[in-house]
């Protein structure tokens, strides 16, 4: 499909869209509406740590600022600014996700106040950041200019959806766009490097490839080291610049400490601004390494070629002496900055530079190509595969089908090629013969499946459309019986295919249940659900059923059964709560009768019932888990008991936190504002919201102001209603840095 290039009309506050949140968040969680709040009320934090807002803002908006800034509402009345002083020292919301078999990765959402602070920092120092990130000859992912455009495309065509796609809301509803505040060179995603001419050219020139990365890069970065990198090294800084508190580096050091509760050892993991922080340091190390190698007689692009993607290095060389020298130099320089090479993940490859993972991916590509095809018509539609153009979707739907086109369609008898048991066997065989661990290819496999599936369904719809037009044309009465038979045949074959597909993708997912793979699986499921659940728009005035209720029921039940199996096999882990829980927002897409029962959901969460049938205490849940559960349960009476038990658990969280930490806690602040907007809190909803807000130290009046304001603001971080799952998922996955 052609991508539509749209000029950005966002303000500097768009930093909160793109650079302050981790990728590994549910698709219902976004800063889109927080951005809207900031712009509407002209909220900013300047370089002197003063919070500003426009005159005459709504009482509710002022109360929200009081909550964020740790002041009482009455202290902000009649003002348009207030000093924050030490209030910017906050506690990030840290949550764990699965990373390795024996360890988890801690990601962070920084306090909304620090997110606003980052807006001014970006705006003030954007040119400096670009300069600092443009020095290295090794880096292949670095910001090179402020983004001016975004690209929009909707993968689900109107024919696929059975209805016209939603119009793009330029103001605050961006989707496959706004990945980052800056445009990046040279590769936005690491996989693109492997397909680039630089990689292939290096293979022609060099015999060996060494891949290595930094051990716990973000965990080990010392915040003060940004000043060392900017000044030319630790010794240079200490000899000439130490004590200059008004410099760019000192300010950034201060900001990174403030948003991480004054920690200096390690930076928060997840936000894009952390990657830029690391990039500035790594650029300095790259430059010094290249200089040292030059002194030793080794020239880049002559004796070796070195490429770095964030903290992943690719060294091409011929002489072992070069490799040894490069490793020694980088080891010394990294140690100066409190970092080390991960020798565990260092691998050496001989030409041809193809790893076991690459071999596995190549074979998976072939397997999926065969899986997402149907025979006899491939040649007819092959030309559309390259760019997936929309010409067929934009043509006049009322145009009668030509008899020769109808006859041609009837001559072909498409067969879908997928048997889950056979597919699963072939997939396992690929892993076994290549020696690749499932974790290394599951994300890739599901990503490729998400590319192929819409194309296949579009091809099917073209055939269906032709047959249906033939059936509706009285002049083609001679072909009506054949059209009817073929339509019924195609419906049966496609529904069986989708059943097998659901089985296959869940098998793949079972090999590596991670946040990334859950999001990819959700894409596939959403594609199937939307396709099955919507009818076909044959013209501007006429809609026809695509599938019978019986056929739909079979597929929906299959999806339900597979999700239930996942939740039985992998109940929620107290340490990593989100991996399988992320399936619930897309599960909510199914009709009510296919959703989890309250008993099933309780069992998944590990909630016990007492002898009298009442619910026992719920497990300690983090804010993201709470938000997902509330969204999934919605207003359904089925979950009344569970919802009330969850509300009790939430209140315990607020009552159990010391008041000195409450306002500083990003988790408590974000959850409180989302609860204030949540329409799914059941009984005594209004009074409950008031209690939560008052537990944050707000007055009764301020709590009421916020609750009232949220009726027009609607959302702050979580989009509780009207979620376009397709667009939100596509937007989420487009932001992936590693895949």
XYZ file of C-alpha atoms in Angstrom:
739
model
C 0.000 0.000 0.000
C 1.194 3.502 -0.728
C 2.124 5.445 2.381
C 0.646 8.878 2.839
C 3.143 11.552 3.871
C 1.621 14.117 6.220
C 3.199 17.325 7.496
C 3.414 17.409 11.279
C 1.200 19.934 13.026
C 2.219 18.929 16.520
C 3.879 21.271 18.958
C 7.090 20.721 20.910
C 5.062 18.794 23.474
C 5.015 15.899 21.025
C 8.088 14.654 22.898
C 5.639 13.032 25.320
C 4.181 11.055 22.380
C 7.304 9.454 21.250
C 10.298 9.582 23.540
C 9.217 9.128 27.150
C 7.319 5.812 27.295
C 8.668 2.254 26.964
C 7.573 0.266 23.944
C 6.378 -2.643 26.099
C 3.056 -1.162 27.162
C -0.489 -2.264 26.276
C -1.895 -0.611 23.160
C -4.668 1.025 25.190
C -2.057 2.987 27.147
C -0.892 6.132 25.364
C 0.324 9.667 26.035
C -1.910 11.006 23.265
C -4.359 12.556 25.705
C -1.736 13.727 28.138
C -0.255 15.621 25.200
C -3.690 17.080 24.524
C -3.940 18.216 28.150
C -0.525 19.890 28.034
C -1.222 21.743 24.786
C -4.720 22.860 25.757
C -3.549 24.298 29.071
C -0.116 25.479 27.831
C 1.664 23.492 30.532
C 5.461 23.598 30.539
C 8.468 23.403 32.838
C 11.262 25.827 32.008
C 15.014 25.492 32.515
C 14.764 27.005 35.999
C 12.350 24.247 37.082
C 9.325 26.529 37.171
C 5.958 25.041 36.192
C 3.873 27.297 33.926
C 0.285 27.151 32.699
C -2.076 29.532 30.932
C -4.276 31.975 32.759
C -7.877 31.055 33.458
C -7.638 27.290 33.035
C -10.417 25.011 34.259
C -10.510 24.287 38.012
C -10.146 20.579 37.249
C -7.036 21.157 35.135
C -5.564 23.262 37.933
C -6.281 20.477 40.424
C -4.501 17.994 38.136
C -1.467 20.305 38.134
C -1.670 20.383 41.924
C -1.618 16.585 41.971
C 1.353 16.431 39.590
C 3.367 19.155 41.298
C 2.758 18.016 44.896
C 1.101 21.302 45.864
C -2.346 21.915 47.315
C -4.902 23.232 44.867
C -5.419 26.451 46.851
C -1.704 27.235 46.491
C -2.092 27.371 42.691
C -5.236 29.490 42.569
C -4.792 32.844 40.849
C -1.300 31.938 39.635
C 0.159 30.899 36.282
C 3.472 29.531 37.553
C 5.048 27.935 40.591
C 8.545 26.778 41.561
C 9.051 23.042 41.675
C 12.439 23.025 43.422
C 13.083 19.486 44.655
C 9.679 18.237 43.535
C 11.166 16.995 40.269
C 12.970 14.231 42.187
C 10.487 11.432 41.576
C 10.129 7.653 41.693
C 9.683 6.001 38.280
C 7.084 3.303 37.833
C 9.254 0.210 37.382
C 7.770 -3.007 36.089
C 9.380 -6.276 35.063
C 9.047 -8.224 31.824
C 10.499 -11.580 30.840
C 13.939 -11.224 29.270
C 16.019 -14.367 29.703
C 15.202 -17.753 31.144
C 16.875 -16.835 34.415
C 16.370 -13.091 34.571
C 13.832 -10.343 33.943
C 14.237 -6.851 32.521
C 13.083 -3.803 34.466
C 11.371 -1.091 32.416
C 10.328 2.338 33.633
C 7.579 4.894 33.114
C 8.830 8.206 34.435
C 6.652 10.583 36.418
C 4.376 12.809 34.264
C 6.094 15.854 35.764
C 9.451 14.659 34.425
C 7.852 13.906 31.078
C 6.888 17.586 30.869
C 10.398 18.522 31.964
C 11.799 16.505 29.061
C 9.786 18.637 26.601
C 11.731 21.778 27.490
C 15.017 19.885 27.558
C 14.478 18.567 24.018
C 13.346 21.957 22.758
C 16.267 23.788 24.356
C 19.003 21.348 23.392
C 17.726 19.653 20.223
C 20.505 21.089 18.058
C 23.132 20.147 20.627
C 21.755 16.604 20.780
C 21.893 16.306 16.997
C 25.487 17.555 16.974
C 26.552 15.188 19.749
C 24.940 12.242 17.979
C 26.434 12.963 14.553
C 30.145 12.439 15.169
C 30.672 8.687 15.027
C 31.546 6.772 11.858
C 30.427 3.548 13.544
C 26.875 4.352 14.602
C 24.051 3.220 12.308
C 21.142 4.443 14.457
C 21.309 8.041 15.545
C 19.077 11.129 15.402
C 19.985 13.386 12.476
C 17.129 15.931 12.361
C 13.879 16.882 14.019
C 11.046 14.922 12.419
C 8.842 17.038 10.141
C 6.569 14.384 8.661
C 4.909 11.166 9.567
C 3.617 8.396 7.335
C 0.168 6.987 7.622
C -1.152 3.729 6.302
C -3.985 1.534 7.412
C -3.269 -2.150 6.769
C -6.901 -3.147 6.929
C -8.533 -2.001 3.721
C -12.140 -0.965 3.537
C -12.985 -4.165 1.696
C -11.329 -6.176 4.416
C -13.137 -4.408 7.198
C -16.444 -4.445 5.421
C -16.674 -0.728 6.039
C -14.722 2.414 5.364
C -11.728 2.989 7.599
C -11.816 5.748 10.163
C -10.493 9.075 8.988
C -7.144 10.129 10.398
C -7.399 12.679 13.192
C -4.334 14.797 12.620
C -4.546 16.653 15.890
C -4.008 13.941 18.412
C -4.747 10.548 16.885
C -1.504 9.559 15.257
C -0.989 5.927 14.442
C 1.805 4.554 12.282
C 3.817 7.647 12.789
C 5.541 9.698 15.409
C 7.858 6.883 16.321
C 10.412 9.348 17.651
C 10.862 13.095 18.053
C 13.879 12.911 15.733
C 14.321 11.291 12.351
C 16.958 8.582 12.516
C 19.876 7.554 10.382
C 20.610 5.103 9.103
C 18.411 2.284 10.315
C 15.309 2.708 12.454
C 15.266 -1.051 13.065
C 18.216 -3.410 13.295
C 16.845 -5.949 10.803
C 17.235 -3.363 8.015
C 21.003 -3.420 8.474
C 21.157 -7.109 7.605
C 19.394 -6.411 4.313
C 21.497 -3.364 3.412
C 24.281 -3.050 0.861
C 26.775 -2.115 3.619
C 26.436 -5.532 5.185
C 26.736 -7.303 1.834
C 29.649 -5.118 0.718
C 31.508 -5.922 3.932
C 30.959 -9.619 3.283
C 32.726 -9.281 -0.076
C 35.637 -7.455 1.500
C 36.258 -9.284 4.795
C 36.627 -12.873 5.905
C 35.444 -12.536 9.503
C 32.586 -10.946 11.439
C 32.655 -10.390 15.204
C 29.381 -9.523 16.956
C 29.505 -8.214 20.515
C 27.487 -5.973 22.776
C 27.659 -4.208 26.135
C 26.792 -6.035 29.327
C 23.709 -4.421 30.875
C 24.365 -1.181 29.043
C 21.590 0.976 30.527
C 21.886 -0.567 33.986
C 25.566 0.330 34.179
C 25.672 3.803 32.655
C 26.799 6.320 35.246
C 24.793 9.544 34.832
C 27.868 11.710 35.457
C 29.531 10.041 32.467
C 27.504 12.215 30.075
C 29.676 15.158 31.170
C 32.804 13.074 30.566
C 31.656 12.169 27.047
C 30.718 15.740 26.127
C 33.973 17.146 27.543
C 36.320 14.687 25.863
C 36.754 12.049 28.558
C 36.739 11.618 32.327
C 40.199 13.068 32.911
C 39.587 16.090 30.666
C 36.327 16.820 32.455
C 37.838 16.561 35.942
C 40.834 18.682 34.964
C 38.973 21.493 33.200
C 35.152 21.401 33.490
C 34.131 19.867 36.822
C 31.888 22.194 38.789
C 30.246 23.905 35.801
C 26.643 23.352 36.767
C 25.031 25.366 33.989
C 26.332 23.309 31.076
C 24.262 21.119 28.752
C 25.835 17.950 30.164
C 25.311 18.981 33.786
C 21.662 19.760 33.124
C 21.096 16.402 31.424
C 22.871 14.602 34.249
C 20.585 16.393 36.705
C 17.420 15.542 34.747
C 18.343 11.843 34.455
C 18.937 11.690 38.196
C 15.740 13.534 39.100
C 13.456 11.234 37.150
C 15.151 8.182 38.691
C 14.887 9.201 42.352
C 18.356 10.772 42.344
C 20.067 7.543 41.242
C 23.422 8.061 39.517
C 24.268 4.411 38.834
C 22.180 3.337 35.858
C 19.512 5.090 33.812
C 15.853 4.205 33.318
C 15.265 1.568 30.650
C 12.615 1.857 27.967
C 12.202 5.519 26.931
C 13.826 6.747 23.737
C 15.550 9.574 25.609
C 17.577 6.927 27.474
C 18.788 5.523 24.153
C 19.821 9.044 23.074
C 21.643 9.517 26.388
C 23.513 6.277 25.776
C 24.131 7.235 22.134
C 25.981 10.438 23.095
C 28.286 8.435 25.368
C 28.789 5.687 22.787
C 29.537 8.250 20.062
C 32.402 9.572 22.188
C 33.698 6.033 22.757
C 33.434 5.303 19.012
C 35.498 8.380 18.141
C 38.210 7.586 20.650
C 38.319 3.941 19.539
C 38.692 4.917 15.891
C 41.475 7.374 16.806
C 43.341 4.759 18.870
C 43.050 2.216 16.073
C 44.376 4.781 13.597
C 47.393 5.336 15.839
C 47.951 1.576 15.863
C 47.981 1.560 12.060
C 44.450 0.295 11.425
C 42.123 2.415 9.280
C 38.312 2.138 9.215
C 36.921 0.973 5.835
C 40.419 -0.281 4.911
C 41.627 -2.702 7.579
C 38.245 -3.193 9.184
C 34.667 -1.927 9.243
C 32.815 -1.375 12.484
C 29.084 -0.713 12.837
C 27.122 -0.102 16.045
C 23.342 -0.253 16.551
C 22.678 1.238 20.037
C 24.863 -1.184 22.052
C 25.270 -3.952 19.440
C 28.587 -3.988 17.545
C 29.437 -5.577 14.192
C 33.170 -5.787 13.416
C 34.260 -6.961 9.949
C 37.959 -7.806 9.568
C 40.536 -10.022 7.898
C 43.500 -9.932 10.288
C 43.059 -11.430 13.783
C 45.424 -8.749 15.078
C 42.790 -6.129 14.206
C 40.101 -8.001 16.118
C 42.260 -8.331 19.218
C 43.207 -4.651 19.113
C 39.579 -3.533 18.682
C 38.436 -5.624 21.642
C 41.253 -4.340 23.876
C 40.561 -0.695 23.008
C 36.801 -0.969 23.478
C 37.267 -2.902 26.699
C 39.473 -0.124 28.122
C 37.226 2.708 26.967
C 34.030 1.050 28.179
C 35.551 0.418 31.614
C 36.330 4.119 31.896
C 32.593 4.672 31.539
C 31.657 1.882 34.002
C 30.641 -0.546 31.226
C 31.982 -3.874 29.962
C 31.717 -6.107 26.899
C 29.340 -9.049 27.260
C 31.660 -11.936 26.447
C 28.758 -14.359 26.862
C 27.033 -12.869 23.793
C 30.190 -12.357 21.709
C 30.175 -14.541 18.589
C 32.561 -14.887 15.645
C 31.331 -15.805 12.161
C 33.336 -16.846 9.104
C 32.358 -15.843 5.586
C 29.711 -16.353 4.311
C 28.191 -14.278 7.133
C 25.112 -16.313 7.740
C 24.173 -17.366 11.219
C 21.997 -20.241 12.308
C 19.297 -17.677 13.064
C 19.465 -16.326 9.517
C 19.233 -19.852 8.118
C 16.206 -20.504 10.287
C 14.539 -17.261 9.197
C 15.133 -18.070 5.530
C 13.442 -21.440 5.941
C 10.617 -19.879 7.951
C 10.101 -17.378 5.108
C 9.596 -20.263 2.680
C 7.258 -22.054 5.083
C 5.140 -18.939 5.592
C 5.094 -18.090 1.905
C 3.539 -21.472 1.233
C 1.233 -21.139 4.232
C -0.204 -17.798 3.152
C -1.012 -18.682 -0.421
C -3.746 -20.417 -2.317
C -3.172 -22.290 -5.499
C -4.133 -21.547 -9.114
C -4.692 -17.834 -8.763
C -1.263 -16.774 -7.555
C -0.167 -15.671 -11.004
C -3.267 -13.572 -11.416
C -2.685 -11.502 -8.294
C 1.080 -11.775 -7.953
C 1.615 -8.284 -9.326
C -0.192 -6.832 -6.338
C 2.118 -8.382 -3.750
C 4.949 -5.920 -4.088
C 3.284 -2.781 -2.802
C -0.221 -3.983 -1.873
C -1.795 -1.070 -3.742
C -5.325 0.149 -3.204
C -6.481 0.566 -6.822
C -8.960 -2.272 -6.453
C -10.417 -0.728 -3.324
C -10.962 2.691 -4.822
C -12.697 1.586 -8.036
C -16.428 2.057 -8.531
C -18.098 -0.724 -6.584
C -21.197 -0.424 -8.736
C -19.385 -1.318 -11.962
C -20.798 -4.600 -13.333
C -18.438 -7.510 -13.612
C -17.334 -8.438 -17.117
C -18.319 -11.895 -18.277
C -14.747 -12.807 -19.196
C -13.550 -11.886 -15.685
C -16.305 -13.937 -14.112
C -15.532 -16.960 -16.284
C -11.845 -16.642 -15.478
C -12.600 -16.566 -11.764
C -14.852 -19.611 -11.996
C -12.211 -21.545 -13.926
C -9.816 -21.266 -11.014
C -10.461 -23.270 -7.917
C -8.371 -21.814 -5.091
C -7.140 -24.110 -2.331
C -5.721 -22.869 0.943
C -2.578 -24.614 2.068
C -2.472 -25.041 5.826
C -2.749 -27.964 8.156
C -1.702 -26.912 11.639
C -0.213 -30.266 12.617
C 1.905 -30.318 9.463
C 2.911 -26.670 9.898
C 3.890 -27.173 13.529
C 5.965 -30.221 12.599
C 7.787 -28.313 9.828
C 8.396 -25.370 12.172
C 9.892 -27.629 14.843
C 12.016 -29.323 12.211
C 13.458 -25.945 11.129
C 14.425 -25.157 14.715
C 15.946 -28.604 15.227
C 18.007 -28.658 12.010
C 19.333 -25.110 12.464
C 19.918 -25.451 16.207
C 18.110 -22.167 16.873
C 16.250 -21.492 20.098
C 12.556 -20.585 19.648
C 13.075 -17.244 21.428
C 15.311 -16.099 18.558
C 12.711 -16.494 15.802
C 9.204 -16.427 17.326
C 8.901 -12.647 17.160
C 10.132 -12.688 13.565
C 7.767 -15.497 12.549
C 4.685 -13.756 13.920
C 5.769 -10.444 12.382
C 6.016 -12.031 8.916
C 2.663 -13.734 9.425
C 1.177 -10.306 10.112
C 2.460 -9.098 6.756
C 1.135 -12.046 4.769
C -2.320 -12.494 6.307
C -3.938 -9.191 5.164
C -2.621 -9.773 1.640
C -4.132 -13.236 1.495
C -7.488 -12.008 2.751
C -7.473 -9.203 0.223
C -6.879 -11.683 -2.588
C -9.790 -13.748 -1.327
C -12.024 -10.685 -1.248
C -11.255 -9.883 -4.871
C -12.486 -13.315 -5.899
C -15.512 -13.078 -3.605
C -16.377 -9.646 -4.973
C -16.293 -10.867 -8.566
C -18.463 -13.875 -7.778
C -20.989 -11.824 -5.844
C -21.284 -9.248 -8.628
C -21.859 -12.098 -11.081
C -24.561 -13.515 -8.840
C -26.335 -10.148 -8.615
C -26.289 -9.526 -12.378
C -29.475 -10.829 -14.114
C -27.645 -10.802 -17.440
C -25.292 -13.476 -16.062
C -28.039 -15.840 -14.895
C -26.332 -18.756 -16.635
C -23.493 -18.503 -14.137
C -25.566 -17.994 -10.958
C -25.524 -21.635 -9.875
C -21.750 -21.866 -10.316
C -21.248 -18.571 -8.425
C -23.414 -19.747 -5.511
C -21.580 -23.060 -5.290
C -18.161 -21.427 -5.465
C -19.016 -18.808 -2.778
C -20.153 -21.533 -0.357
C -17.052 -23.560 -1.176
C -14.747 -20.599 -0.558
C -16.415 -19.709 2.740
C -15.942 -23.265 3.995
C -12.311 -23.457 2.878
C -11.389 -20.042 4.243
C -13.008 -20.667 7.624
C -11.169 -24.001 7.930
C -7.971 -22.231 6.953
C -8.446 -19.585 9.653
C -9.111 -22.292 12.240
C -5.838 -23.982 11.309
C -4.046 -20.643 11.290
C -5.179 -19.802 14.822
C -3.907 -23.198 15.961
C -0.526 -22.624 14.269
C 0.123 -19.096 15.595
C -0.683 -20.146 19.144
C 1.754 -23.040 18.775
C 4.450 -20.573 17.692
C 3.584 -18.217 20.551
C 3.768 -21.014 23.120
C 7.491 -21.320 22.390
C 8.253 -17.803 23.651
C 5.626 -15.887 25.621
C 7.036 -12.381 25.766
C 5.561 -8.872 25.483
C 6.740 -8.500 21.876
C 5.357 -11.848 20.809
C 2.074 -11.217 22.635
C 1.618 -7.998 20.650
C 2.389 -9.805 17.372
C -0.049 -12.593 18.233
C -2.649 -9.972 19.096
C -2.246 -8.502 15.619
C -2.980 -11.842 13.964
C -5.987 -12.486 16.215
C -7.342 -8.994 15.671
C -7.028 -9.413 11.917
C -9.007 -12.657 12.054
C -11.639 -11.320 14.479
C -12.322 -8.181 12.438
C -12.465 -10.095 9.186
C -14.854 -12.694 10.567
C -17.023 -10.212 12.440
C -17.669 -7.736 9.625
C -19.764 -8.077 6.520
C -18.729 -7.215 2.995
C -19.642 -3.862 1.453
C -20.360 -4.712 -2.168
C -21.500 -1.183 -3.011
C -22.266 2.147 -1.411
C -25.758 0.959 -0.585
C -25.487 -2.795 -0.294
C -23.808 -4.982 2.339
C -23.737 -8.752 2.280
C -22.809 -11.313 4.904
C -19.324 -12.665 4.567
C -19.733 -15.624 6.933
C -22.625 -17.463 8.522
C -23.166 -17.295 12.297
C -22.150 -20.945 12.532
C -18.858 -20.302 10.758
C -18.114 -17.278 12.898
C -18.890 -19.220 16.057
C -16.392 -21.937 15.132
C -13.536 -19.474 14.654
C -14.354 -17.331 17.686
C -14.628 -20.399 19.908
C -11.252 -21.585 18.616
C -9.654 -18.254 19.577
C -11.303 -18.390 22.970
C -10.166 -21.961 23.622
C -6.577 -21.157 22.667
C -6.406 -18.080 24.898
C -7.881 -20.073 27.774
C -5.219 -22.732 27.212
C -2.492 -20.065 27.374
C -3.885 -18.751 30.637
C -4.111 -22.214 32.141
C -0.554 -22.985 31.075
C 0.861 -19.591 32.040
C -1.139 -18.007 34.878
C -0.157 -14.513 35.868
C 3.310 -14.373 37.417
C 3.603 -12.050 40.449
C 7.011 -10.862 39.193
C 6.229 -10.516 35.483
C 2.518 -9.799 35.334
C 2.000 -8.640 31.801
C 3.114 -11.154 29.152
C -0.106 -13.152 28.788
C -2.284 -10.455 30.394
C -1.683 -8.365 27.248
C -3.956 -10.777 25.375
C -7.010 -9.498 27.241
C -7.509 -6.185 25.365
C -7.719 -7.986 22.013
C -9.769 -10.784 23.618
C -12.310 -8.081 24.511
C -12.924 -7.738 20.752
C -14.851 -11.005 20.797
C -18.544 -10.983 21.448
C -19.516 -11.225 25.107
C -20.429 -14.919 25.050
C -16.872 -15.867 24.059
C -15.080 -13.928 26.776
C -13.559 -15.402 29.931
C -15.932 -16.216 32.745
C -15.297 -14.637 36.102
C -14.173 -18.029 37.460
C -11.660 -18.451 34.625
C -10.279 -14.948 35.135
C -10.008 -15.452 38.891
C -8.120 -18.703 38.396
C -5.715 -17.031 35.972
C -5.037 -14.240 38.476
C -4.607 -16.665 41.366
C -7.559 -15.276 43.319
C -8.980 -17.657 45.913
C -12.544 -17.882 47.187
C -13.322 -18.438 50.836
C -15.597 -21.205 52.091
C -18.536 -18.820 52.075
C -17.928 -18.098 48.368
C -16.599 -14.583 48.809
C -13.314 -13.584 47.224
C -10.158 -13.653 49.265
C -7.482 -10.997 48.915
C -6.202 -10.440 45.430
C -2.509 -10.654 44.560
C -0.487 -7.437 44.508
C -0.943 -6.032 41.029
C 0.948 -3.203 39.371
C -0.839 -0.254 37.758
C -0.633 -1.633 34.209
C -2.137 -4.975 35.265
C -4.939 -3.121 37.073
C -5.684 -0.976 34.013
C -5.825 -3.998 31.687
C -8.163 -5.874 34.026
C -10.526 -2.926 34.422
C -10.565 -2.418 30.656
C -11.262 -6.097 29.985
C -14.048 -6.390 32.550
C -15.649 -3.176 31.338
C -19.155 -2.652 32.712
C -20.086 -6.360 32.602
C -22.087 -7.603 35.608
C -20.296 -10.951 35.237
C -17.243 -9.502 36.972
C -18.931 -7.489 39.754
C -17.331 -9.468 42.604
C -13.894 -9.444 41.017
C -14.148 -5.731 40.211
C -15.038 -4.874 43.808
C -12.194 -7.044 45.127
C -9.838 -5.259 42.753
C -11.061 -1.880 44.012
C -10.287 -2.980 47.585
C -6.778 -3.999 46.525
C -6.229 -0.647 44.810
C -7.316 1.245 47.915
C -4.870 -0.796 49.995
C -2.088 0.310 47.631
C -2.852 3.962 48.313
C -3.423 3.547 52.040
C -0.203 1.570 52.398
C 2.148 4.092 50.793
C 3.703 6.837 52.943
C 2.441 10.295 52.053
C 6.027 11.484 51.537
C 6.372 9.066 48.606
C 2.836 9.190 47.239
C 3.138 12.269 45.015
C 6.605 11.288 43.891
C 5.456 7.857 42.725
C 4.827 7.776 38.979
C 2.753 4.617 39.414
C 0.425 6.149 42.019
C -0.047 9.410 40.105
C -0.683 7.746 36.736
C -3.091 5.201 38.204
C -5.002 7.866 40.159
C -5.559 10.006 37.049
C -6.563 6.981 34.969
C -9.007 5.840 37.650
C -10.502 9.336 37.708
C -11.334 8.871 34.016
C -12.302 5.186 34.193
C -16.006 4.453 33.457
C -15.761 0.848 34.701
C -15.517 1.132 38.492
C -18.972 -0.259 39.177
C -20.823 0.492 42.398
C -20.280 3.836 44.118
C -18.012 4.878 41.288
C -18.073 8.593 42.052
C -17.290 8.294 45.765
C -14.551 5.721 45.070
C -12.775 8.051 42.646
C -12.994 10.805 45.229
C -11.423 8.586 47.905
C -8.537 7.631 45.605
C -7.809 11.254 44.741
C -8.067 12.373 48.359
C -5.675 9.618 49.406
C -3.191 11.413 47.132
C -3.431 14.381 49.486
C -5.952 16.399 47.487
C -8.754 18.294 49.147
C -12.326 17.128 48.656
C -12.930 20.105 46.383
C -9.898 19.335 44.178
C -10.933 15.679 43.916
C -14.398 16.735 42.745
C -12.922 19.218 40.271
C -10.774 16.495 38.696
C -13.666 14.026 38.469
C -15.792 16.670 36.752
C -12.965 17.717 34.418
C -12.450 14.149 33.259
C -15.941 14.151 31.765
C -14.624 16.469 29.031
C -10.955 15.411 29.047
C -12.224 11.770 28.844
C -8.821 10.114 29.090
C -5.391 10.840 30.503
C -3.223 7.805 29.777
C -5.590 4.900 29.126
C -8.141 5.035 26.334
C -11.054 3.362 28.088
C -13.637 3.464 25.288
C -13.854 3.605 21.505
C -10.548 1.807 20.963
C -9.670 1.063 17.335
C -7.614 -2.032 18.074
C -6.198 -2.297 14.550
C -4.829 1.218 14.480
C -3.546 1.116 18.035
C -1.764 -2.202 17.492
C -0.227 -1.033 14.212
C 0.948 2.168 15.893
C 2.415 0.217 18.787
C 4.321 -2.278 16.657
C 5.615 0.440 14.327
C 7.547 1.820 17.309
C 9.546 -1.375 17.837
C 13.298 -0.731 17.770
C 14.417 -4.364 17.823
C 12.651 -7.069 15.820
